[in-house]
Short mmCIF file of C-alpha atoms in Angstrom, two decimals:
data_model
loop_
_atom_site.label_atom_id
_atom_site.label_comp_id
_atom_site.label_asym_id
_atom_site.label_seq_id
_atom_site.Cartn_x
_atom_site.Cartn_y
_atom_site.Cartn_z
CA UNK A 1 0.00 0.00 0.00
CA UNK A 2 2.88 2.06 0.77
CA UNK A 3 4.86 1.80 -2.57
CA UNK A 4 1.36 2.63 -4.40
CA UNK A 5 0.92 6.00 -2.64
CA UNK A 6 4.04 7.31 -3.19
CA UNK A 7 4.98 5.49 -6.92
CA UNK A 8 5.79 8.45 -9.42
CA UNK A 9 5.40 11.44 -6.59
CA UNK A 10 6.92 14.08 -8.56
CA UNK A 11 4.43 13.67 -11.32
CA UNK A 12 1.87 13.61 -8.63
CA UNK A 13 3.32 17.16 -7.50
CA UNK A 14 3.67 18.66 -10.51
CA UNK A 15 -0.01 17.68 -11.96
CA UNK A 16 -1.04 19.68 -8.98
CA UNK A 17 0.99 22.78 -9.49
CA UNK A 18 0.17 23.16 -12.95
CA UNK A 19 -3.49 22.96 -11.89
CA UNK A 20 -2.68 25.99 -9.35
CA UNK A 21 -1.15 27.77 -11.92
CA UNK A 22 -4.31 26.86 -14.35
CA UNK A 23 -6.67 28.22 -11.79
CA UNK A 24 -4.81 31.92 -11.33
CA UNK A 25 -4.52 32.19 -15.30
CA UNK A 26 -8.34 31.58 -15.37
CA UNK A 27 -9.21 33.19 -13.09
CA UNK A 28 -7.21 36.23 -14.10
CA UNK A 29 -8.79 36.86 -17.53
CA UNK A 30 -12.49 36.45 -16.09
CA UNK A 31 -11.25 39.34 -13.97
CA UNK A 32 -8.82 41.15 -16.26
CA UNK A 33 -7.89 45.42 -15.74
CA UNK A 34 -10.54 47.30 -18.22
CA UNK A 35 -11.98 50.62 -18.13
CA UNK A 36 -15.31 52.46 -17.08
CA UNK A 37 -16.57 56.02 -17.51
CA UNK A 38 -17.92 58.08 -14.89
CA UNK A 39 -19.44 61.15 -16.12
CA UNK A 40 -20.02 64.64 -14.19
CA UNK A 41 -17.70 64.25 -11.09
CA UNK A 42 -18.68 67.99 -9.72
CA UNK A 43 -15.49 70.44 -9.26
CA UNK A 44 -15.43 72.25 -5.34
CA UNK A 45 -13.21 75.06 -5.03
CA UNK A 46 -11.06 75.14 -1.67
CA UNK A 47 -9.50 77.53 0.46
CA UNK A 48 -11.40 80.18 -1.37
CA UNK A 49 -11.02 82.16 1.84
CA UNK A 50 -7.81 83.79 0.73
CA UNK A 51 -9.95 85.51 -2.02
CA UNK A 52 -12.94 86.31 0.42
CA UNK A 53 -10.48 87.96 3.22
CA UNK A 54 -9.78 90.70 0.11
CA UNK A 55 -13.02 91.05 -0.50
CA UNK A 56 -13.19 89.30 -3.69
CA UNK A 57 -15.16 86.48 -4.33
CA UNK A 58 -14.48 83.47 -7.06
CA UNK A 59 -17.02 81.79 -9.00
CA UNK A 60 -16.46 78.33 -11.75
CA UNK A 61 -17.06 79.09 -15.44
CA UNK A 62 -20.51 77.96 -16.66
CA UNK A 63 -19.41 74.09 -17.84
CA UNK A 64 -16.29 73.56 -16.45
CA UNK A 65 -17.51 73.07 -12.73
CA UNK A 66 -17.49 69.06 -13.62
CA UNK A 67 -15.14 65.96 -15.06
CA UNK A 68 -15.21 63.16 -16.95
CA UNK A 69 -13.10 60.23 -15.60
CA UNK A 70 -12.06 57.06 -17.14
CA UNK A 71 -11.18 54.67 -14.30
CA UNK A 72 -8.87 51.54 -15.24
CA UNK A 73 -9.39 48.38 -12.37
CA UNK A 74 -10.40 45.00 -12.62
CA UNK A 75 -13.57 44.36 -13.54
CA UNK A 76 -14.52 43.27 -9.97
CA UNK A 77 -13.64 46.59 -9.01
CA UNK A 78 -15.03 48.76 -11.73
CA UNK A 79 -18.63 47.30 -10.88
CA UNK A 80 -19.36 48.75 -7.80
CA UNK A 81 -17.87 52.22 -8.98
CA UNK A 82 -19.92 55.07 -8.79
CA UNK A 83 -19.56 59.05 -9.13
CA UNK A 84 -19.51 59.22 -5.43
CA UNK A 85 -16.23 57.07 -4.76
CA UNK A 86 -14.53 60.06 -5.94
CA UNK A 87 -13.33 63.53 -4.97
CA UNK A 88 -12.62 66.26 -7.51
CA UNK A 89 -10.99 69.08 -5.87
CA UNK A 90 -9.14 72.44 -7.02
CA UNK A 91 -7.33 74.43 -4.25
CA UNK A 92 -7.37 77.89 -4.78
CA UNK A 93 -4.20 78.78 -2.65
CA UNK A 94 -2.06 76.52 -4.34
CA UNK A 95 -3.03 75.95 -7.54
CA UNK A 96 -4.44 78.86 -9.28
CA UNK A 97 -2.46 79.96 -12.70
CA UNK A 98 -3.09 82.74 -14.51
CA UNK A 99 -5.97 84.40 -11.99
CA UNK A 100 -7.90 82.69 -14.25
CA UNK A 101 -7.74 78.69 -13.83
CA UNK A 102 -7.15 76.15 -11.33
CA UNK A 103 -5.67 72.73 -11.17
CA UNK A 104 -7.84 69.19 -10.67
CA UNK A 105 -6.88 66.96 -8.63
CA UNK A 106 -8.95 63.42 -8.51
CA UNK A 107 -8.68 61.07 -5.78
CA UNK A 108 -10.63 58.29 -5.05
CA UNK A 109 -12.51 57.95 -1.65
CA UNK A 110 -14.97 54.73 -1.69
CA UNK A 111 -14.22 51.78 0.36
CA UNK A 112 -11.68 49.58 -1.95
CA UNK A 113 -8.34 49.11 -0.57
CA UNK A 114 -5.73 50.74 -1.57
CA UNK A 115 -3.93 49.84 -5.12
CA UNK A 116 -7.36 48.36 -6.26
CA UNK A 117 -7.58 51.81 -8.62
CA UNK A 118 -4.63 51.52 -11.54
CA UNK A 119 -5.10 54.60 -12.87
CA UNK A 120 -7.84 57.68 -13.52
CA UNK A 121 -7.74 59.46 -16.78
CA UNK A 122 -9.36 63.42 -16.13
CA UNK A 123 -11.59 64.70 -19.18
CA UNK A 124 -9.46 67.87 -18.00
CA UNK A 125 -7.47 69.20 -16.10
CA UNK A 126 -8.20 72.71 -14.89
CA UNK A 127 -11.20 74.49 -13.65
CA UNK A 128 -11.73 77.61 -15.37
CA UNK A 129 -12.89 80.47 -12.51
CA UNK A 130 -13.72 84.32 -12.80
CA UNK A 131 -12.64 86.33 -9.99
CA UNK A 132 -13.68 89.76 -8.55
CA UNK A 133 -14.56 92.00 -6.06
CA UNK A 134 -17.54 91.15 -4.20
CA UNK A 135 -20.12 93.98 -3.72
CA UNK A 136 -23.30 94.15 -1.29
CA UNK A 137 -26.68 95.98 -1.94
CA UNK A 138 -30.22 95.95 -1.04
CA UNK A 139 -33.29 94.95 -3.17
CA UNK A 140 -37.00 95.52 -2.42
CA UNK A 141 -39.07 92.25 -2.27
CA UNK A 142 -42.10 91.80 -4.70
CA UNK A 143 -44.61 89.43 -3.33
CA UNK A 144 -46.64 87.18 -5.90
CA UNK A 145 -49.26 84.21 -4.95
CA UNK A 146 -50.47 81.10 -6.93
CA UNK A 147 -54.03 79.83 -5.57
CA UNK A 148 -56.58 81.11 -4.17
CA UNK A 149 -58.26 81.35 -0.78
CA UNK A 150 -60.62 79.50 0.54
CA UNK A 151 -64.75 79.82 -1.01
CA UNK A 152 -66.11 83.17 0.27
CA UNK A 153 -62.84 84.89 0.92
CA UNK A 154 -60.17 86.84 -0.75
CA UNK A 155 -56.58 87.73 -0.30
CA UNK A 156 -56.39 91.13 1.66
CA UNK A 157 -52.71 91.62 2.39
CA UNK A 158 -49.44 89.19 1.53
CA UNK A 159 -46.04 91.01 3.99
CA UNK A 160 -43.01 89.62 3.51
CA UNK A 161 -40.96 88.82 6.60
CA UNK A 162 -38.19 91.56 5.24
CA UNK A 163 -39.26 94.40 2.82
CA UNK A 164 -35.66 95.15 1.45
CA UNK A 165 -33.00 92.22 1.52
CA UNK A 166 -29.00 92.41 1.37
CA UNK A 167 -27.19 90.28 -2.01
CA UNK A 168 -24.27 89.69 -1.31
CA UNK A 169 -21.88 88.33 -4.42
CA UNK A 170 -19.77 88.66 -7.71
CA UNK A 171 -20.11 92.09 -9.17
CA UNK A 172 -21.14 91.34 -12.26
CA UNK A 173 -23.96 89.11 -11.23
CA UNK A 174 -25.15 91.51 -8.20
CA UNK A 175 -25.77 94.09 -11.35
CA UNK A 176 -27.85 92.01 -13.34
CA UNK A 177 -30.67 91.71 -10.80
CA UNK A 178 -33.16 93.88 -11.22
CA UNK A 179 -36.17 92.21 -9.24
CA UNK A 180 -36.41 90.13 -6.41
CA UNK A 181 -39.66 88.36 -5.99
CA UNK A 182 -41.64 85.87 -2.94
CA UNK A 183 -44.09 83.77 -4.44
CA UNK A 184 -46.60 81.91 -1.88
CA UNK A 185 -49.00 79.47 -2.88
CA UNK A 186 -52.18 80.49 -0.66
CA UNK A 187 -54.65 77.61 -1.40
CA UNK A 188 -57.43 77.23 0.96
CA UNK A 189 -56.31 79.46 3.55
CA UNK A 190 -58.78 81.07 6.16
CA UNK A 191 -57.85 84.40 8.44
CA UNK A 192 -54.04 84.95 8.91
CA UNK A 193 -51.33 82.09 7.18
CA UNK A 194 -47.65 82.10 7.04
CA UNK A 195 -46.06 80.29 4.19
CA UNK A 196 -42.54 79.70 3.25
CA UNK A 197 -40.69 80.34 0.03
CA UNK A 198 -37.41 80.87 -1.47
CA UNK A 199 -36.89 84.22 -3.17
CA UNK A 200 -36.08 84.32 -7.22
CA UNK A 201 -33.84 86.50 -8.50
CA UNK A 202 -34.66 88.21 -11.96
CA UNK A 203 -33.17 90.10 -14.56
CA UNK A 204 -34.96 93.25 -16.59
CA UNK A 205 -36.26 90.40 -18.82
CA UNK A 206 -38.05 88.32 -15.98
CA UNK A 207 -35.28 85.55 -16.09
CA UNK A 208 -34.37 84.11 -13.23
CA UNK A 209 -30.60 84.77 -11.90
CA UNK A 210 -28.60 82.02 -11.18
CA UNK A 211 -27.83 82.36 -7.37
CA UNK A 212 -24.86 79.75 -6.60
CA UNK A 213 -22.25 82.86 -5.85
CA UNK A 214 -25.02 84.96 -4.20
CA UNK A 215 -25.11 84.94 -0.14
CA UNK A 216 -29.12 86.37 1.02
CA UNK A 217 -31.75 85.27 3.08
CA UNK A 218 -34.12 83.42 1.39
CA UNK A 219 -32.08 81.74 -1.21
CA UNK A 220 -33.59 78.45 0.25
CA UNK A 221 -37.09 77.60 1.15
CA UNK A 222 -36.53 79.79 4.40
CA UNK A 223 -38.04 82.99 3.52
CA UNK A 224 -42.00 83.90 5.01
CA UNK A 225 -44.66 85.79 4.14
CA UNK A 226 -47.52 86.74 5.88
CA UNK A 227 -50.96 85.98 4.17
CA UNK A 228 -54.33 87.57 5.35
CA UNK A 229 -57.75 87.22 3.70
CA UNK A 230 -60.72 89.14 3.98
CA UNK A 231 -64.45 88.78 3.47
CA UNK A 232 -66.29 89.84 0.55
CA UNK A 233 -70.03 91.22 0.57
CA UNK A 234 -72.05 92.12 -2.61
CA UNK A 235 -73.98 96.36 -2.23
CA UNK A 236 -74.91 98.92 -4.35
CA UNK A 237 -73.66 102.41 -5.82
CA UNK A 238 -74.96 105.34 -6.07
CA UNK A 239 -73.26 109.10 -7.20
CA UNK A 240 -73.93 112.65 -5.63
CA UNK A 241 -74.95 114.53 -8.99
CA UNK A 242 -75.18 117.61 -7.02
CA UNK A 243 -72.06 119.32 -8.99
CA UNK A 244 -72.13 117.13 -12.33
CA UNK A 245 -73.55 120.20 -14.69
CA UNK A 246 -71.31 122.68 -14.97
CA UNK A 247 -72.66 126.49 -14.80
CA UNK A 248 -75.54 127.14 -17.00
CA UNK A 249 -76.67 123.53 -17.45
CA UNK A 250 -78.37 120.80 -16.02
CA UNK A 251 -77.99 117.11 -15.90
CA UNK A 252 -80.94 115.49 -17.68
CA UNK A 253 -80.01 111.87 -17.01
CA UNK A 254 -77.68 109.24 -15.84
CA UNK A 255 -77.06 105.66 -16.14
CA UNK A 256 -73.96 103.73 -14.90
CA UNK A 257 -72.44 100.28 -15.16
CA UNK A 258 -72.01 98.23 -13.05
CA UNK A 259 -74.55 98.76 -10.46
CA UNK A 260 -73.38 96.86 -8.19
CA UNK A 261 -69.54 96.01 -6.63
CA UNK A 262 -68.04 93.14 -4.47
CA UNK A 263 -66.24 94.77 -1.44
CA UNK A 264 -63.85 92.90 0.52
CA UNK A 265 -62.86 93.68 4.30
CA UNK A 266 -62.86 92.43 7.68
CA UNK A 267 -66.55 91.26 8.52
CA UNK A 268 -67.27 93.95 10.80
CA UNK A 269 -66.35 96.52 8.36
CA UNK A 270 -68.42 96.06 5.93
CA UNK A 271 -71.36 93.62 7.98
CA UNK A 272 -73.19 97.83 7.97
CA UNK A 273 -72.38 98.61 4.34
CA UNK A 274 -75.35 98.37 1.50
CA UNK A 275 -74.47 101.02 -0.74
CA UNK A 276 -71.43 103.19 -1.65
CA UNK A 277 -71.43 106.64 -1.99
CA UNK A 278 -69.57 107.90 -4.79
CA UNK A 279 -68.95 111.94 -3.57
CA UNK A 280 -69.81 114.97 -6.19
CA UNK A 281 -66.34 115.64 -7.03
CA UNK A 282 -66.06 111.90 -8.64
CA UNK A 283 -68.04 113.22 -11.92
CA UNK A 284 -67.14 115.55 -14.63
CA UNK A 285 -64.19 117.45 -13.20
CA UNK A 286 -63.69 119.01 -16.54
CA UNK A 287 -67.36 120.62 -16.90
CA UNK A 288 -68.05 118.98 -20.32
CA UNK A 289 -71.58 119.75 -22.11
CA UNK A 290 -73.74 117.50 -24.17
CA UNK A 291 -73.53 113.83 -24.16
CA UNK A 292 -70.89 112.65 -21.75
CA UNK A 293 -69.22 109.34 -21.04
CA UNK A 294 -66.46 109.12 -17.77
CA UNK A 295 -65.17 105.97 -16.06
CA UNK A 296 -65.07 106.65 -12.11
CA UNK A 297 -62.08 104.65 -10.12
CA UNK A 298 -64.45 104.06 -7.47
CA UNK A 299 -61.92 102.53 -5.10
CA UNK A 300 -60.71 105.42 -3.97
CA UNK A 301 -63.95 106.07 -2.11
CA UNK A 302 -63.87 103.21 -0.20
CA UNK A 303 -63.78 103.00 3.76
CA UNK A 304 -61.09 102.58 5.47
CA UNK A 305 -59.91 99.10 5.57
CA UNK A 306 -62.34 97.87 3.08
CA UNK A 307 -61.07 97.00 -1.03
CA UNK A 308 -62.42 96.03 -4.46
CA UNK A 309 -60.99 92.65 -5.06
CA UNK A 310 -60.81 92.51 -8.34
CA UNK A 311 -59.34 94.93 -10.22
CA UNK A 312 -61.53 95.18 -13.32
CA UNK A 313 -64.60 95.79 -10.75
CA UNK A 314 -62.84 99.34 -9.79
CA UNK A 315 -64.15 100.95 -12.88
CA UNK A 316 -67.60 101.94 -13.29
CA UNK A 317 -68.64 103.58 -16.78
CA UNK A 318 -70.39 106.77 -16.09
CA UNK A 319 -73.21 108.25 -18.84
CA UNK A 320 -74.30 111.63 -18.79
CA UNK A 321 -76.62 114.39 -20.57
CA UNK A 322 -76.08 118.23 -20.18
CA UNK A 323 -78.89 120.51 -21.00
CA UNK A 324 -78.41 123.93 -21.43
CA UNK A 325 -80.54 126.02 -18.62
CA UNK A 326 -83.06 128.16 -19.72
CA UNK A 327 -84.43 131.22 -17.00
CA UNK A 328 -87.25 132.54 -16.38
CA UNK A 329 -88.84 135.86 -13.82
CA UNK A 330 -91.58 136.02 -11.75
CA UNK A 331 -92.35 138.90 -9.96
CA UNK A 332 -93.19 138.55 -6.28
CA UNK A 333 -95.25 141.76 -4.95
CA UNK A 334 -94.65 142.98 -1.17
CA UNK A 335 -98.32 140.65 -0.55
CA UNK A 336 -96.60 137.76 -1.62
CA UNK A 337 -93.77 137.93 0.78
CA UNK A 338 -93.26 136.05 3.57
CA UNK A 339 -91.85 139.08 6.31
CA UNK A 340 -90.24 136.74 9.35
CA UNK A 341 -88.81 138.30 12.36
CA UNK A 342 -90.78 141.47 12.51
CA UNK A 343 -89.85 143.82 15.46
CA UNK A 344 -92.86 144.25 17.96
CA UNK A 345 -95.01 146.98 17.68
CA UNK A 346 -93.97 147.74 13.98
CA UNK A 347 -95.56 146.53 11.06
CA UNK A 348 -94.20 146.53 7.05
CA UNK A 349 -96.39 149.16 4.83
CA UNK A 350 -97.36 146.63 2.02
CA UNK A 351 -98.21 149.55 -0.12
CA UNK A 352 -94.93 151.17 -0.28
CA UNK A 353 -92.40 147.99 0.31
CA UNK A 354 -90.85 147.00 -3.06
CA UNK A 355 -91.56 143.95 -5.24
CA UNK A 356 -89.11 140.87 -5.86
CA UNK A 357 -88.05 139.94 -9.59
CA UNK A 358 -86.89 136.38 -9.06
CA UNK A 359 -85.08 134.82 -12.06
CA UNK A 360 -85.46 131.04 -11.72
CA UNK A 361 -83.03 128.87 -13.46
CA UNK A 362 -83.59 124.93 -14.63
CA UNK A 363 -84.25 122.65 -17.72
CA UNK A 364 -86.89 123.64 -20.10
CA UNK A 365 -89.39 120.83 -18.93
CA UNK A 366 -88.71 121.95 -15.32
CA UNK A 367 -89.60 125.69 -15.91
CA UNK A 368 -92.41 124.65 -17.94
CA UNK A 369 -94.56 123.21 -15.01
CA UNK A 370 -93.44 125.82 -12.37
CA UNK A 371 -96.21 127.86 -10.69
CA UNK A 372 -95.79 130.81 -8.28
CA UNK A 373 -97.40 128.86 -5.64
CA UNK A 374 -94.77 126.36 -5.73
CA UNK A 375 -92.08 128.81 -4.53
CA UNK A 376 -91.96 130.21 -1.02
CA UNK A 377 -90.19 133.60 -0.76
CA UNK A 378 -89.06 135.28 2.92
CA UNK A 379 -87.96 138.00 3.62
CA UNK A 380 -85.73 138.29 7.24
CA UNK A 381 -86.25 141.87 9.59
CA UNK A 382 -84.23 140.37 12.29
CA UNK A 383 -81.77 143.34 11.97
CA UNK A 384 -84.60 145.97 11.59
CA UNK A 385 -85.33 147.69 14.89
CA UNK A 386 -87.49 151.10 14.05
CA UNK A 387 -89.57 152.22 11.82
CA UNK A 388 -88.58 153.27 8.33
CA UNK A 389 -87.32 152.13 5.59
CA UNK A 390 -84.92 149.09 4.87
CA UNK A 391 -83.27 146.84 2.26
CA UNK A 392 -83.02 143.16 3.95
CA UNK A 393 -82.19 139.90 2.03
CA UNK A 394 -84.33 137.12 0.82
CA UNK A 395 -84.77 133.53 0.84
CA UNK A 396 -86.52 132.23 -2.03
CA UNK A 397 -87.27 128.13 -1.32
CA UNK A 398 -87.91 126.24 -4.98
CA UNK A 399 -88.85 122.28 -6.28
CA UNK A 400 -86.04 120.75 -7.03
CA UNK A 401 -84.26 121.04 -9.90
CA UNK A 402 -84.40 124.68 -10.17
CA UNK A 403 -82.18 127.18 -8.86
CA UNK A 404 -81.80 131.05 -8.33
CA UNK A 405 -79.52 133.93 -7.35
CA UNK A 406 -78.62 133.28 -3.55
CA UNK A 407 -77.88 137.00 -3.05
CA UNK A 408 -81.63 138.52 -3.23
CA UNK A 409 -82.93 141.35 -1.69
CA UNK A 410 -86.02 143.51 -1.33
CA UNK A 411 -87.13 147.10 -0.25
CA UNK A 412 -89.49 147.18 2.88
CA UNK A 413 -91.12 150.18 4.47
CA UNK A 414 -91.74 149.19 8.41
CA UNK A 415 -94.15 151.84 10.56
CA UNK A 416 -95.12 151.51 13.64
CA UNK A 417 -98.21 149.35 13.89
CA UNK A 418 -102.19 150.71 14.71
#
């Protein structure tokens, strides 16, 4: 048994070697060095602070923030690799050439052991960078919404948390902003909401500003604004015409459109509000004649604390007609007068008191139906204490519609009484 076990050995060693050495060679070109791509390793700048401390600030080139690596490693390796297992780095201090570029450098930072990378190819080998001096200024914040409140309400009032906010960054990108804006989606709120937003930054065309190099509060979703709504209530309008015709004419009709407005305020504002009063001065400032069509901004007649919601409802188309007056005198004798305050024990001499030509002004139609009886004409003694013979002034009460001089007078003989 003994001679069998060990008759020919060495070939028995040597078939077993070559079967090692069969196994490693096998093995070794299932698993042989090849290559992968990684695309868009990003770029960070370091020790930038040497720039900041000058007040300068340094910002990558618009594509040139990221590489391209080809990674050589056995294909074991190169399976697992991702973007992530590397570090792309360019150090501002050390390597910057030219003020205008700065060197690469790639490392890798998974978990393989070390030596398990061959080699990493760069897709290049400098990040291109602008520097310069970094500037500070202030911008006033423009508040926008999406949605809408919830049914029965509308949006009273939207405050940011800061009305003005610092930018701080590259020169040439803190010029280009011309408009900073907050906008809040308010859907379905009720009474007072505070929602967050980031602000956008936007150039004179309404593009938004890329805001990588820019330092401000509110670059991320960090920035409130303070939403309010208020209630809304349907009422009527209605205009003073007291002033409408100028001088010498008369207003004939009017008709306006809409007739009716949706006000908005808190619900105690506007719980006793029916009808809005539009005031005289709203219509014809310019004293036009004839046919005559205006459009009134009626908001800014409104209460205190109480809007038109929408802002096509503000308007209200005004129609007009101006007549020309036409004038006509009556003559009131001393009978017809109405003598108030008349000093006791003196009496007015009817028969040699003077009479009162009244020139009544109004429309045609007006004038046309006026009788003497409609008109009430008094004349005031109050200032007469004796007898004889004064001139005292007169208040002549007419329909409406019709007007006369306000500055009347009369003669009036006063004796003392029988």
């Amino acid at each position: 048994m003994k001679t069998k076990i060990f008759h020919n050995l060495l070939f028995k060693i040597l078939s077993v070697l070559l079967a090692i050495l069969l196994w490693v060679i096998v093995v070794n070109i299932d698993d042989a060095v090849s290559s992968k791509s990684i695309k868009g390793v990003k770029v960070n700048l370091i020790n930038t602070d040497v720039l900041t401390s000058q007040d300068q600030t340094i910002r990558v080139e618009e594509g040139t923030d990221t590489v391209d690596l080809v990674v050589y490693a056995r294909q074991s390796v190169l399976q697992s690799l991702r973007a992530s297992d590397f570090s792309a780095t360019a150090d501002v201090q050390k390597d910057l050439l030219y003020d205008n570029m700065v060197k690469i450098d790639v490392s890798y930072v998974g978990n393989l052991s070390s030596g398990s990378i061959e080699k990493i190819e760069q897709s290049r080998t400098n990040v291109l960078v602008s520097i310069e001096n970094q500037v500070t200024e202030q911008f006033k914040v423009t508040v926008d919404h999406t949605g809408s409140p919830s049914d029965g309400l509308v949006l009273g009032s939207l405050v940011p948390e800061q009305s003005l906010v610092e930018i701080t960054g590259p020169e040439s990108v803190v010029e280009r902003i011309k408009k900073v804006v907050a906008t809040v989606d308010i859907t379905g709120i009720t009474g007072t909401a505070v929602r967050t937003c980031s602000l956008e930054l936007q150039n004179s065309d309404g593009d938004p500003i890329d805001g990588t190099y820019l330092e401000y509060v509110g670059k991320n979703d960090d920035f409130e604004v303070t939403a309010t709504t208020l209630n809304t209530k349907l009422v009527g309008i209605s205009f003073d015409v007291s002033t409408a015709a100028p001088e010498g004419y008369g207003l004939t009709a009017i008709t306006y459109k809409p007739e009716t407005v949706t006000i908005a305020g808190e619900r105690a504002r506007i719980s006793g509000i029916s009808n809005l009063e539009i005031p005289a001065e709203a219509l014809n400032p310019d004293g036009e004649t004839g046919s005559v069509q205006q459009t009134v901004d009626i908001s800014q007649y409104l209460p205190e604390g109480v809007i038109i919601p929408e802002e096509e409802d503000k308007d209200i188309v005004v129609t007009m007609e101006f007549q020309a007056l036409s004038t006509a005198t009556y003559v009131f004798t001393p009978s017809q007068i109405v003598y108030d305050n008349t000093p006791d024990g003196l009496e007015v001499d009817v028969s040699d008191s003077g009479s009162l030509e009244l020139a009544v002004s109004g429309l045609p139609e007006a004038l046309a139906g006026l009788s003497m009886e409609a008109v009430s004409v008094h004349a005031d003694l109050s200032q007469c204490s004796r007898a004889g013979t004064y001139t005292v002034p007169v208040t002549a009460t007419l329909p409406d519609g019709l007007s006369c001089p306000s500055d009347l007078t009369v003669s009036v003989r006063l004796t003392r009484a029988q």
